[in-house]
Amino acid sequence: MKTLSVTLPGRSYDILIGSGLLARAAEHLRPVLPRAKKLFVVTDSNVAPIYLSALIPGLERAGFETACREIPAGEGSKSPAMLSALWEDMMDFGLTRTDAVVALGGGVVGDLAGFAASTILRGVDFVQIPTTLLAQVDSSVGGKVAVDLQHGKNLAGAFWQPKIVLMDPDTLDTLDDRTFADGMAEVIKYGCILDKAFFDFLALRPSRGEIMEEIEHVLYTCCDLKRMVVEEDERDTGRRMLLNFGHTVGHAFEKMGNYQTWTHGQAVAAGMCVAAKLGLALGTGGTEDDLQALTKLLQAFDLPVHIPCSDADWAVMEETVGLDKKSTGDSISLILLEEMGKAKAVKMKKTEVLAQLDALYGRV
């Protein structure tokens, strides 16, 4: 088992990575939740039939009283309406300030359950048990929790760090290839922005089978890179913004497809290619070779490197980019490659960003 510690003022926690951790979750939860009597478990309709039975008996043997809320799988569940329903279920269960919420699932479950935990009774502890590659390498670490609004993704949220993160790589065996590839977009992102050697490591292993042979190393490396950034900039006002490489346009792609056509990873993959091309066009860094290397690796995992944009889609692009959470006034910090393994935030007027995107898509 591999262990990482995220050290923050008054809110430090461990990330545990190891095969079989799901069945042994209780032995790691009791020490970090010494006063908790009740655990409210949030999962989804994909995860519950496979993994809930591996988790609950151990929790109950450890003396926890449990209740479980199974939400429909998919981005549509990350809504204010579902958040409100969770609050009411938690109160019906008799949750108190000393109890905790457990997120068992992918990024949607973790974001929703974490935001519910951050707000119910003015905040209770919560635990992340991510079961998808994307959640394991990205959304379960760092304390960002949120729901989506009609205006866009993750626009209502909080920073609420978990008490512990338990990652069992065995849960990845049940993912379909599309969902596994979804997570690979975020894995590749870390290499692009923070670690060229890691990018090169991935480029030499361009298949699911080869990645799974090294999965604990992959998970550890991604989480360690994110840990370093989060410890430096917990509130996403400086270096942590680099983790949004590909996300400004990626979130627009997701919304263009009503969160159905393109998964988060697919949208981010295409968004990273757009960001790399913008960097070249603006002369801010990166090379054509970097773009080609990124494109080749994304394509190896069947991730899109270009998403078309119709006139109707363009209206969504304009709105979504305008609402990006990295905005300040009429400007936005766009994350661009400086070179492979290194990124930087370039502050630009929103109108200039849209003009550059216009030119990239051949609209002007």
PDB file of N, CA, C and O in Angstrom, residues 134 181-189 192 244-257 261-279 290-291 294-309 313 317 321 334-337 357 360-361:
ATOM      1  N   LEU A 134     -10.708   8.692 -13.107  1.00  0.00           N
ATOM      2  CA  LEU A 134     -10.769  10.150 -13.059  1.00  0.00           C
ATOM      3  C   LEU A 134     -10.892  10.650 -11.624  1.00  0.00           C
ATOM      4  O   LEU A 134     -10.198  11.592 -11.219  1.00  0.00           O
ATOM      5  N   ALA A 181     -10.718   5.608 -20.233  1.00  0.00           N
ATOM      6  CA  ALA A 181     -10.087   6.654 -21.038  1.00  0.00           C
ATOM      7  C   ALA A 181     -10.415   8.040 -20.506  1.00  0.00           C
ATOM      8  O   ALA A 181      -9.590   8.962 -20.571  1.00  0.00           O
ATOM      9  N   ASP A 182     -11.616   8.190 -19.982  1.00  0.00           N
ATOM     10  CA  ASP A 182     -12.034   9.451 -19.374  1.00  0.00           C
ATOM     11  C   ASP A 182     -11.017   9.891 -18.327  1.00  0.00           C
ATOM     12  O   ASP A 182     -10.600  11.052 -18.280  1.00  0.00           O
ATOM     13  N   GLY A 183     -10.618   8.952 -17.483  1.00  0.00           N
ATOM     14  CA  GLY A 183      -9.621   9.261 -16.460  1.00  0.00           C
ATOM     15  C   GLY A 183      -8.240   9.505 -17.030  1.00  0.00           C
ATOM     16  O   GLY A 183      -7.460  10.310 -16.496  1.00  0.00           O
ATOM     17  N   MET A 184      -7.924   8.827 -18.133  1.00  0.00           N
ATOM     18  CA  MET A 184      -6.601   9.010 -18.726  1.00  0.00           C
ATOM     19  C   MET A 184      -6.381  10.439 -19.211  1.00  0.00           C
ATOM     20  O   MET A 184      -5.238  10.920 -19.245  1.00  0.00           O
ATOM     21  N   ALA A 185      -7.435  11.133 -19.579  1.00  0.00           N
ATOM     22  CA  ALA A 185      -7.273  12.534 -19.971  1.00  0.00           C
ATOM     23  C   ALA A 185      -6.672  13.345 -18.826  1.00  0.00           C
ATOM     24  O   ALA A 185      -5.757  14.157 -19.034  1.00  0.00           O
ATOM     25  N   GLU A 186      -7.168  13.120 -17.611  1.00  0.00           N
ATOM     26  CA  GLU A 186      -6.630  13.835 -16.455  1.00  0.00           C
ATOM     27  C   GLU A 186      -5.223  13.348 -16.107  1.00  0.00           C
ATOM     28  O   GLU A 186      -4.368  14.124 -15.693  1.00  0.00           O
ATOM     29  N   VAL A 187      -4.971  12.049 -16.267  1.00  0.00           N
ATOM     30  CA  VAL A 187      -3.626  11.521 -16.033  1.00  0.00           C
ATOM     31  C   VAL A 187      -2.626  12.213 -16.961  1.00  0.00           C
ATOM     32  O   VAL A 187      -1.567  12.690 -16.532  1.00  0.00           O
ATOM     33  N   ILE A 188      -2.962  12.277 -18.235  1.00  0.00           N
ATOM     34  CA  ILE A 188      -2.088  12.897 -19.234  1.00  0.00           C
ATOM     35  C   ILE A 188      -1.890  14.381 -18.932  1.00  0.00           C
ATOM     36  O   ILE A 188      -0.802  14.935 -19.124  1.00  0.00           O
ATOM     37  N   LYS A 189      -2.944  15.014 -18.432  1.00  0.00           N
ATOM     38  CA  LYS A 189      -2.861  16.432 -18.078  1.00  0.00           C
ATOM     39  C   LYS A 189      -1.714  16.705 -17.107  1.00  0.00           C
ATOM     40  O   LYS A 189      -0.961  17.679 -17.262  1.00  0.00           O
ATOM     41  N   CYS A 192       1.530  16.893 -18.841  1.00  0.00           N
ATOM     42  CA  CYS A 192       1.648  18.107 -19.661  1.00  0.00           C
ATOM     43  C   CYS A 192       2.056  19.323 -18.842  1.00  0.00           C
ATOM     44  O   CYS A 192       2.898  20.113 -19.274  1.00  0.00           O
ATOM     45  N   ASN A 244      -6.303  23.388 -14.246  1.00  0.00           N
ATOM     46  CA  ASN A 244      -7.441  23.600 -15.141  1.00  0.00           C
ATOM     47  C   ASN A 244      -7.032  23.604 -16.613  1.00  0.00           C
ATOM     48  O   ASN A 244      -7.830  24.004 -17.476  1.00  0.00           O
ATOM     49  N   PHE A 245      -5.822  23.156 -16.913  1.00  0.00           N
ATOM     50  CA  PHE A 245      -5.390  23.063 -18.302  1.00  0.00           C
ATOM     51  C   PHE A 245      -6.398  22.230 -19.101  1.00  0.00           C
ATOM     52  O   PHE A 245      -6.730  21.112 -18.738  1.00  0.00           O
ATOM     53  N   GLY A 246      -6.934  22.835 -20.165  1.00  0.00           N
ATOM     54  CA  GLY A 246      -7.928  22.149 -20.993  1.00  0.00           C
ATOM     55  C   GLY A 246      -9.347  22.275 -20.512  1.00  0.00           C
ATOM     56  O   GLY A 246     -10.286  21.867 -21.215  1.00  0.00           O
ATOM     57  N   HIS A 247      -9.553  22.841 -19.319  1.00  0.00           N
ATOM     58  CA  HIS A 247     -10.889  22.840 -18.728  1.00  0.00           C
ATOM     59  C   HIS A 247     -11.755  24.035 -19.129  1.00  0.00           C
ATOM     60  O   HIS A 247     -12.981  23.923 -19.133  1.00  0.00           O
ATOM     61  N   THR A 248     -11.135  25.169 -19.446  1.00  0.00           N
ATOM     62  CA  THR A 248     -11.938  26.339 -19.821  1.00  0.00           C
ATOM     63  C   THR A 248     -12.808  26.024 -21.036  1.00  0.00           C
ATOM     64  O   THR A 248     -14.034  26.183 -21.007  1.00  0.00           O
ATOM     65  N   VAL A 249     -12.179  25.543 -22.090  1.00  0.00           N
ATOM     66  CA  VAL A 249     -12.928  25.157 -23.288  1.00  0.00           C
ATOM     67  C   VAL A 249     -13.589  23.792 -23.088  1.00  0.00           C
ATOM     68  O   VAL A 249     -14.677  23.537 -23.602  1.00  0.00           O
ATOM     69  N   GLY A 250     -12.963  22.928 -22.305  1.00  0.00           N
ATOM     70  CA  GLY A 250     -13.527  21.605 -22.044  1.00  0.00           C
ATOM     71  C   GLY A 250     -14.907  21.677 -21.422  1.00  0.00           C
ATOM     72  O   GLY A 250     -15.825  20.938 -21.808  1.00  0.00           O
ATOM     73  N   HIS A 251     -15.081  22.557 -20.453  1.00  0.00           N
ATOM     74  CA  HIS A 251     -16.405  22.709 -19.838  1.00  0.00           C
ATOM     75  C   HIS A 251     -17.431  23.204 -20.857  1.00  0.00           C
ATOM     76  O   HIS A 251     -18.614  22.834 -20.789  1.00  0.00           O
ATOM     77  N   ALA A 252     -16.976  24.031 -21.785  1.00  0.00           N
ATOM     78  CA  ALA A 252     -17.888  24.484 -22.846  1.00  0.00           C
ATOM     79  C   ALA A 252     -18.294  23.318 -23.739  1.00  0.00           C
ATOM     80  O   ALA A 252     -19.467  23.182 -24.111  1.00  0.00           O
ATOM     81  N   PHE A 253     -17.338  22.446 -24.081  1.00  0.00           N
ATOM     82  CA  PHE A 253     -17.665  21.270 -24.884  1.00  0.00           C
ATOM     83  C   PHE A 253     -18.690  20.395 -24.168  1.00  0.00           C
ATOM     84  O   PHE A 253     -19.633  19.881 -24.788  1.00  0.00           O
ATOM     85  N   GLU A 254     -18.513  20.202 -22.869  1.00  0.00           N
ATOM     86  CA  GLU A 254     -19.471  19.394 -22.108  1.00  0.00           C
ATOM     87  C   GLU A 254     -20.876  19.987 -22.195  1.00  0.00           C
ATOM     88  O   GLU A 254     -21.852  19.274 -22.420  1.00  0.00           O
ATOM     89  N   LYS A 255     -20.952  21.299 -21.998  1.00  0.00           N
ATOM     90  CA  LYS A 255     -22.261  21.940 -22.009  1.00  0.00           C
ATOM     91  C   LYS A 255     -22.860  21.940 -23.414  1.00  0.00           C
ATOM     92  O   LYS A 255     -24.082  21.799 -23.578  1.00  0.00           O
ATOM     93  N   MET A 256     -22.025  22.083 -24.438  1.00  0.00           N
ATOM     94  CA  MET A 256     -22.514  22.039 -25.818  1.00  0.00           C
ATOM     95  C   MET A 256     -23.246  20.724 -26.082  1.00  0.00           C
ATOM     96  O   MET A 256     -24.221  20.685 -26.838  1.00  0.00           O
ATOM     97  N   GLY A 257     -22.766  19.658 -25.479  1.00  0.00           N
ATOM     98  CA  GLY A 257     -23.392  18.349 -25.651  1.00  0.00           C
ATOM     99  C   GLY A 257     -24.380  18.006 -24.563  1.00  0.00           C
ATOM    100  O   GLY A 257     -24.747  16.828 -24.406  1.00  0.00           O
ATOM    101  N   THR A 261     -23.217  14.142 -24.730  1.00  0.00           N
ATOM    102  CA  THR A 261     -22.429  13.783 -25.907  1.00  0.00           C
ATOM    103  C   THR A 261     -20.977  13.521 -25.557  1.00  0.00           C
ATOM    104  O   THR A 261     -20.377  12.544 -26.022  1.00  0.00           O
ATOM    105  N   TRP A 262     -20.408  14.410 -24.727  1.00  0.00           N
ATOM    106  CA  TRP A 262     -18.991  14.324 -24.386  1.00  0.00           C
ATOM    107  C   TRP A 262     -18.825  14.131 -22.888  1.00  0.00           C
ATOM    108  O   TRP A 262     -19.391  14.875 -22.093  1.00  0.00           O
ATOM    109  N   THR A 263     -18.033  13.144 -22.504  1.00  0.00           N
ATOM    110  CA  THR A 263     -17.711  12.982 -21.092  1.00  0.00           C
ATOM    111  C   THR A 263     -16.740  14.086 -20.669  1.00  0.00           C
ATOM    112  O   THR A 263     -16.171  14.793 -21.507  1.00  0.00           O
ATOM    113  N   HIS A 264     -16.529  14.203 -19.374  1.00  0.00           N
ATOM    114  CA  HIS A 264     -15.585  15.209 -18.877  1.00  0.00           C
ATOM    115  C   HIS A 264     -14.192  14.979 -19.461  1.00  0.00           C
ATOM    116  O   HIS A 264     -13.545  15.913 -19.945  1.00  0.00           O
ATOM    117  N   GLY A 265     -13.727  13.739 -19.434  1.00  0.00           N
ATOM    118  CA  GLY A 265     -12.395  13.453 -19.949  1.00  0.00           C
ATOM    119  C   GLY A 265     -12.269  13.715 -21.432  1.00  0.00           C
ATOM    120  O   GLY A 265     -11.245  14.246 -21.901  1.00  0.00           O
ATOM    121  N   GLN A 266     -13.290  13.358 -22.198  1.00  0.00           N
ATOM    122  CA  GLN A 266     -13.260  13.625 -23.632  1.00  0.00           C
ATOM    123  C   GLN A 266     -13.207  15.131 -23.903  1.00  0.00           C
ATOM    124  O   GLN A 266     -12.449  15.597 -24.764  1.00  0.00           O
ATOM    125  N   ALA A 267     -14.011  15.877 -23.170  1.00  0.00           N
ATOM    126  CA  ALA A 267     -14.043  17.327 -23.355  1.00  0.00           C
ATOM    127  C   ALA A 267     -12.711  17.966 -22.964  1.00  0.00           C
ATOM    128  O   ALA A 267     -12.210  18.865 -23.645  1.00  0.00           O
ATOM    129  N   VAL A 268     -12.122  17.494 -21.864  1.00  0.00           N
ATOM    130  CA  VAL A 268     -10.835  18.028 -21.422  1.00  0.00           C
ATOM    131  C   VAL A 268      -9.734  17.672 -22.421  1.00  0.00           C
ATOM    132  O   VAL A 268      -8.844  18.479 -22.700  1.00  0.00           O
ATOM    133  N   ALA A 269      -9.786  16.449 -22.978  1.00  0.00           N
ATOM    134  CA  ALA A 269      -8.793  16.051 -23.969  1.00  0.00           C
ATOM    135  C   ALA A 269      -8.785  17.020 -25.148  1.00  0.00           C
ATOM    136  O   ALA A 269      -7.736  17.557 -25.549  1.00  0.00           O
ATOM    137  N   ALA A 270      -9.959  17.270 -25.717  1.00  0.00           N
ATOM    138  CA  ALA A 270     -10.053  18.227 -26.819  1.00  0.00           C
ATOM    139  C   ALA A 270      -9.691  19.634 -26.358  1.00  0.00           C
ATOM    140  O   ALA A 270      -9.066  20.404 -27.094  1.00  0.00           O
ATOM    141  N   GLY A 271     -10.074  19.969 -25.117  1.00  0.00           N
ATOM    142  CA  GLY A 271      -9.744  21.286 -24.574  1.00  0.00           C
ATOM    143  C   GLY A 271      -8.248  21.491 -24.417  1.00  0.00           C
ATOM    144  O   GLY A 271      -7.731  22.599 -24.635  1.00  0.00           O
ATOM    145  N   MET A 272      -7.515  20.428 -24.056  1.00  0.00           N
ATOM    146  CA  MET A 272      -6.053  20.535 -23.956  1.00  0.00           C
ATOM    147  C   MET A 272      -5.436  20.801 -25.318  1.00  0.00           C
ATOM    148  O   MET A 272      -4.484  21.585 -25.435  1.00  0.00           O
ATOM    149  N   CYS A 273      -5.979  20.160 -26.342  1.00  0.00           N
ATOM    150  CA  CYS A 273      -5.470  20.404 -27.699  1.00  0.00           C
ATOM    151  C   CYS A 273      -5.741  21.836 -28.127  1.00  0.00           C
ATOM    152  O   CYS A 273      -4.882  22.487 -28.748  1.00  0.00           O
ATOM    153  N   VAL A 274      -6.924  22.343 -27.797  1.00  0.00           N
ATOM    154  CA  VAL A 274      -7.233  23.744 -28.103  1.00  0.00           C
ATOM    155  C   VAL A 274      -6.256  24.663 -27.378  1.00  0.00           C
ATOM    156  O   VAL A 274      -5.708  25.611 -27.967  1.00  0.00           O
ATOM    157  N   ALA A 275      -6.005  24.382 -26.092  1.00  0.00           N
ATOM    158  CA  ALA A 275      -5.088  25.227 -25.319  1.00  0.00           C
ATOM    159  C   ALA A 275      -3.677  25.187 -25.901  1.00  0.00           C
ATOM    160  O   ALA A 275      -2.986  26.212 -25.966  1.00  0.00           O
ATOM    161  N   ALA A 276      -3.238  23.989 -26.323  1.00  0.00           N
ATOM    162  CA  ALA A 276      -1.907  23.878 -26.927  1.00  0.00           C
ATOM    163  C   ALA A 276      -1.827  24.681 -28.223  1.00  0.00           C
ATOM    164  O   ALA A 276      -0.822  25.351 -28.502  1.00  0.00           O
ATOM    165  N   LYS A 277      -2.893  24.633 -29.021  1.00  0.00           N
ATOM    166  CA  LYS A 277      -2.917  25.399 -30.274  1.00  0.00           C
ATOM    167  C   LYS A 277      -2.963  26.898 -30.005  1.00  0.00           C
ATOM    168  O   LYS A 277      -2.318  27.686 -30.710  1.00  0.00           O
ATOM    169  N   LEU A 278      -3.707  27.303 -28.983  1.00  0.00           N
ATOM    170  CA  LEU A 278      -3.760  28.718 -28.640  1.00  0.00           C
ATOM    171  C   LEU A 278      -2.391  29.220 -28.201  1.00  0.00           C
ATOM    172  O   LEU A 278      -1.981  30.340 -28.542  1.00  0.00           O
ATOM    173  N   GLY A 279      -1.675  28.391 -27.436  1.00  0.00           N
ATOM    174  CA  GLY A 279      -0.335  28.778 -27.014  1.00  0.00           C
ATOM    175  C   GLY A 279       0.585  29.003 -28.194  1.00  0.00           C
ATOM    176  O   GLY A 279       1.371  29.964 -28.220  1.00  0.00           O
ATOM    177  N   ASP A 290       5.273  19.366 -29.257  1.00  0.00           N
ATOM    178  CA  ASP A 290       4.493  19.135 -28.037  1.00  0.00           C
ATOM    179  C   ASP A 290       3.043  18.823 -28.390  1.00  0.00           C
ATOM    180  O   ASP A 290       2.432  17.898 -27.830  1.00  0.00           O
ATOM    181  N   LEU A 291       2.483  19.603 -29.313  1.00  0.00           N
ATOM    182  CA  LEU A 291       1.102  19.382 -29.734  1.00  0.00           C
ATOM    183  C   LEU A 291       0.942  18.005 -30.356  1.00  0.00           C
ATOM    184  O   LEU A 291      -0.026  17.290 -30.059  1.00  0.00           O
ATOM    185  N   LEU A 294       1.112  15.285 -27.645  1.00  0.00           N
ATOM    186  CA  LEU A 294      -0.136  15.259 -26.888  1.00  0.00           C
ATOM    187  C   LEU A 294      -1.244  14.608 -27.704  1.00  0.00           C
ATOM    188  O   LEU A 294      -1.982  13.739 -27.205  1.00  0.00           O
ATOM    189  N   THR A 295      -1.363  15.002 -28.954  1.00  0.00           N
ATOM    190  CA  THR A 295      -2.395  14.451 -29.827  1.00  0.00           C
ATOM    191  C   THR A 295      -2.244  12.943 -29.963  1.00  0.00           C
ATOM    192  O   THR A 295      -3.230  12.192 -29.852  1.00  0.00           O
ATOM    193  N   LYS A 296      -1.036  12.485 -30.185  1.00  0.00           N
ATOM    194  CA  LYS A 296      -0.781  11.055 -30.376  1.00  0.00           C
ATOM    195  C   LYS A 296      -1.161  10.252 -29.140  1.00  0.00           C
ATOM    196  O   LYS A 296      -1.794   9.186 -29.242  1.00  0.00           O
ATOM    197  N   LEU A 297      -0.821  10.757 -27.955  1.00  0.00           N
ATOM    198  CA  LEU A 297      -1.115  10.022 -26.720  1.00  0.00           C
ATOM    199  C   LEU A 297      -2.612  10.002 -26.431  1.00  0.00           C
ATOM    200  O   LEU A 297      -3.165   8.980 -26.027  1.00  0.00           O
ATOM    201  N   LEU A 298      -3.278  11.111 -26.652  1.00  0.00           N
ATOM    202  CA  LEU A 298      -4.730  11.143 -26.451  1.00  0.00           C
ATOM    203  C   LEU A 298      -5.426  10.174 -27.406  1.00  0.00           C
ATOM    204  O   LEU A 298      -6.336   9.432 -27.012  1.00  0.00           O
ATOM    205  N   GLN A 299      -5.007  10.170 -28.644  1.00  0.00           N
ATOM    206  CA  GLN A 299      -5.621   9.280 -29.635  1.00  0.00           C
ATOM    207  C   GLN A 299      -5.379   7.814 -29.308  1.00  0.00           C
ATOM    208  O   GLN A 299      -6.209   6.960 -29.627  1.00  0.00           O
ATOM    209  N   ALA A 300      -4.262   7.515 -28.650  1.00  0.00           N
ATOM    210  CA  ALA A 300      -3.981   6.127 -28.260  1.00  0.00           C
ATOM    211  C   ALA A 300      -5.041   5.596 -27.311  1.00  0.00           C
ATOM    212  O   ALA A 300      -5.302   4.388 -27.265  1.00  0.00           O
ATOM    213  N   PHE A 301      -5.677   6.501 -26.554  1.00  0.00           N
ATOM    214  CA  PHE A 301      -6.737   6.102 -25.631  1.00  0.00           C
ATOM    215  C   PHE A 301      -8.124   6.459 -26.178  1.00  0.00           C
ATOM    216  O   PHE A 301      -9.098   6.533 -25.431  1.00  0.00           O
ATOM    217  N   ASP A 302      -8.179   6.668 -27.490  1.00  0.00           N
ATOM    218  CA  ASP A 302      -9.431   6.933 -28.185  1.00  0.00           C
ATOM    219  C   ASP A 302     -10.133   8.174 -27.638  1.00  0.00           C
ATOM    220  O   ASP A 302     -11.364   8.210 -27.553  1.00  0.00           O
ATOM    221  N   LEU A 303      -9.349   9.169 -27.278  1.00  0.00           N
ATOM    222  CA  LEU A 303      -9.897  10.437 -26.799  1.00  0.00           C
ATOM    223  C   LEU A 303      -9.917  11.436 -27.952  1.00  0.00           C
ATOM    224  O   LEU A 303      -8.992  11.470 -28.773  1.00  0.00           O
ATOM    225  N   PRO A 304     -10.943  12.272 -28.026  1.00  0.00           N
ATOM    226  CA  PRO A 304     -11.039  13.229 -29.136  1.00  0.00           C
ATOM    227  C   PRO A 304     -10.001  14.336 -29.009  1.00  0.00           C
ATOM    228  O   PRO A 304      -9.722  14.814 -27.910  1.00  0.00           O
ATOM    229  N   VAL A 305      -9.450  14.731 -30.140  1.00  0.00           N
ATOM    230  CA  VAL A 305      -8.490  15.841 -30.152  1.00  0.00           C
ATOM    231  C   VAL A 305      -9.082  17.079 -30.823  1.00  0.00           C
ATOM    232  O   VAL A 305      -8.451  18.133 -30.855  1.00  0.00           O
ATOM    233  N   HIS A 306     -10.286  16.936 -31.328  1.00  0.00           N
ATOM    234  CA  HIS A 306     -11.001  18.074 -31.921  1.00  0.00           C
ATOM    235  C   HIS A 306     -12.489  17.826 -31.782  1.00  0.00           C
ATOM    236  O   HIS A 306     -12.981  16.733 -32.047  1.00  0.00           O
ATOM    237  N   ILE A 307     -13.202  18.835 -31.326  1.00  0.00           N
ATOM    238  CA  ILE A 307     -14.667  18.778 -31.239  1.00  0.00           C
ATOM    239  C   ILE A 307     -15.215  19.934 -32.070  1.00  0.00           C
ATOM    240  O   ILE A 307     -14.863  21.102 -31.841  1.00  0.00           O
ATOM    241  N   PRO A 308     -16.045  19.638 -33.069  1.00  0.00           N
ATOM    242  CA  PRO A 308     -16.574  20.698 -33.939  1.00  0.00           C
ATOM    243  C   PRO A 308     -17.490  21.642 -33.174  1.00  0.00           C
ATOM    244  O   PRO A 308     -18.022  21.299 -32.119  1.00  0.00           O
ATOM    245  N   CYS A 309     -17.672  22.811 -33.733  1.00  0.00           N
ATOM    246  CA  CYS A 309     -18.441  23.852 -33.053  1.00  0.00           C
ATOM    247  C   CYS A 309     -19.356  24.543 -34.061  1.00  0.00           C
ATOM    248  O   CYS A 309     -18.901  25.339 -34.889  1.00  0.00           O
ATOM    249  N   ASP A 313     -23.524  25.976 -31.103  1.00  0.00           N
ATOM    250  CA  ASP A 313     -22.510  25.620 -30.115  1.00  0.00           C
ATOM    251  C   ASP A 313     -21.681  26.831 -29.727  1.00  0.00           C
ATOM    252  O   ASP A 313     -21.267  26.974 -28.568  1.00  0.00           O
ATOM    253  N   MET A 317     -20.341  28.283 -26.208  1.00  0.00           N
ATOM    254  CA  MET A 317     -18.926  28.539 -25.944  1.00  0.00           C
ATOM    255  C   MET A 317     -18.730  29.933 -25.349  1.00  0.00           C
ATOM    256  O   MET A 317     -18.039  30.105 -24.336  1.00  0.00           O
ATOM    257  N   VAL A 321     -17.343  30.206 -21.490  1.00  0.00           N
ATOM    258  CA  VAL A 321     -16.040  30.825 -21.267  1.00  0.00           C
ATOM    259  C   VAL A 321     -16.199  32.094 -20.433  1.00  0.00           C
ATOM    260  O   VAL A 321     -15.394  32.385 -19.537  1.00  0.00           O
ATOM    261  N   LEU A 334      -6.083  32.051 -18.675  1.00  0.00           N
ATOM    262  CA  LEU A 334      -6.099  30.894 -19.566  1.00  0.00           C
ATOM    263  C   LEU A 334      -4.824  30.089 -19.319  1.00  0.00           C
ATOM    264  O   LEU A 334      -3.727  30.637 -19.287  1.00  0.00           O
ATOM    265  N   ILE A 335      -4.968  28.774 -19.139  1.00  0.00           N
ATOM    266  CA  ILE A 335      -3.822  27.922 -18.842  1.00  0.00           C
ATOM    267  C   ILE A 335      -3.254  27.377 -20.150  1.00  0.00           C
ATOM    268  O   ILE A 335      -3.936  26.681 -20.896  1.00  0.00           O
ATOM    269  N   LEU A 336      -1.999  27.739 -20.423  1.00  0.00           N
ATOM    270  CA  LEU A 336      -1.341  27.379 -21.676  1.00  0.00           C
ATOM    271  C   LEU A 336      -0.013  26.684 -21.396  1.00  0.00           C
ATOM    272  O   LEU A 336       0.593  26.884 -20.338  1.00  0.00           O
ATOM    273  N   LEU A 337       0.434  25.867 -22.336  1.00  0.00           N
ATOM    274  CA  LEU A 337       1.722  25.201 -22.190  1.00  0.00           C
ATOM    275  C   LEU A 337       2.857  26.204 -22.380  1.00  0.00           C
ATOM    276  O   LEU A 337       2.846  27.004 -23.313  1.00  0.00           O
ATOM    277  N   LEU A 357     -10.271  31.999 -30.147  1.00  0.00           N
ATOM    278  CA  LEU A 357     -11.020  30.771 -30.428  1.00  0.00           C
ATOM    279  C   LEU A 357     -11.752  30.887 -31.760  1.00  0.00           C
ATOM    280  O   LEU A 357     -11.833  29.917 -32.524  1.00  0.00           O
ATOM    281  N   LEU A 360      -9.216  30.220 -34.356  1.00  0.00           N
ATOM    282  CA  LEU A 360      -8.815  28.797 -34.347  1.00  0.00           C
ATOM    283  C   LEU A 360      -9.846  27.946 -35.060  1.00  0.00           C
ATOM    284  O   LEU A 360      -9.494  27.000 -35.768  1.00  0.00           O
ATOM    285  N   TYR A 361     -11.116  28.298 -34.884  1.00  0.00           N
ATOM    286  CA  TYR A 361     -12.192  27.529 -35.522  1.00  0.00           C
ATOM    287  C   TYR A 361     -12.517  28.029 -36.927  1.00  0.00           C
ATOM    288  O   TYR A 361     -13.485  27.586 -37.538  1.00  0.00           O
TER     289      TYR A 361
END
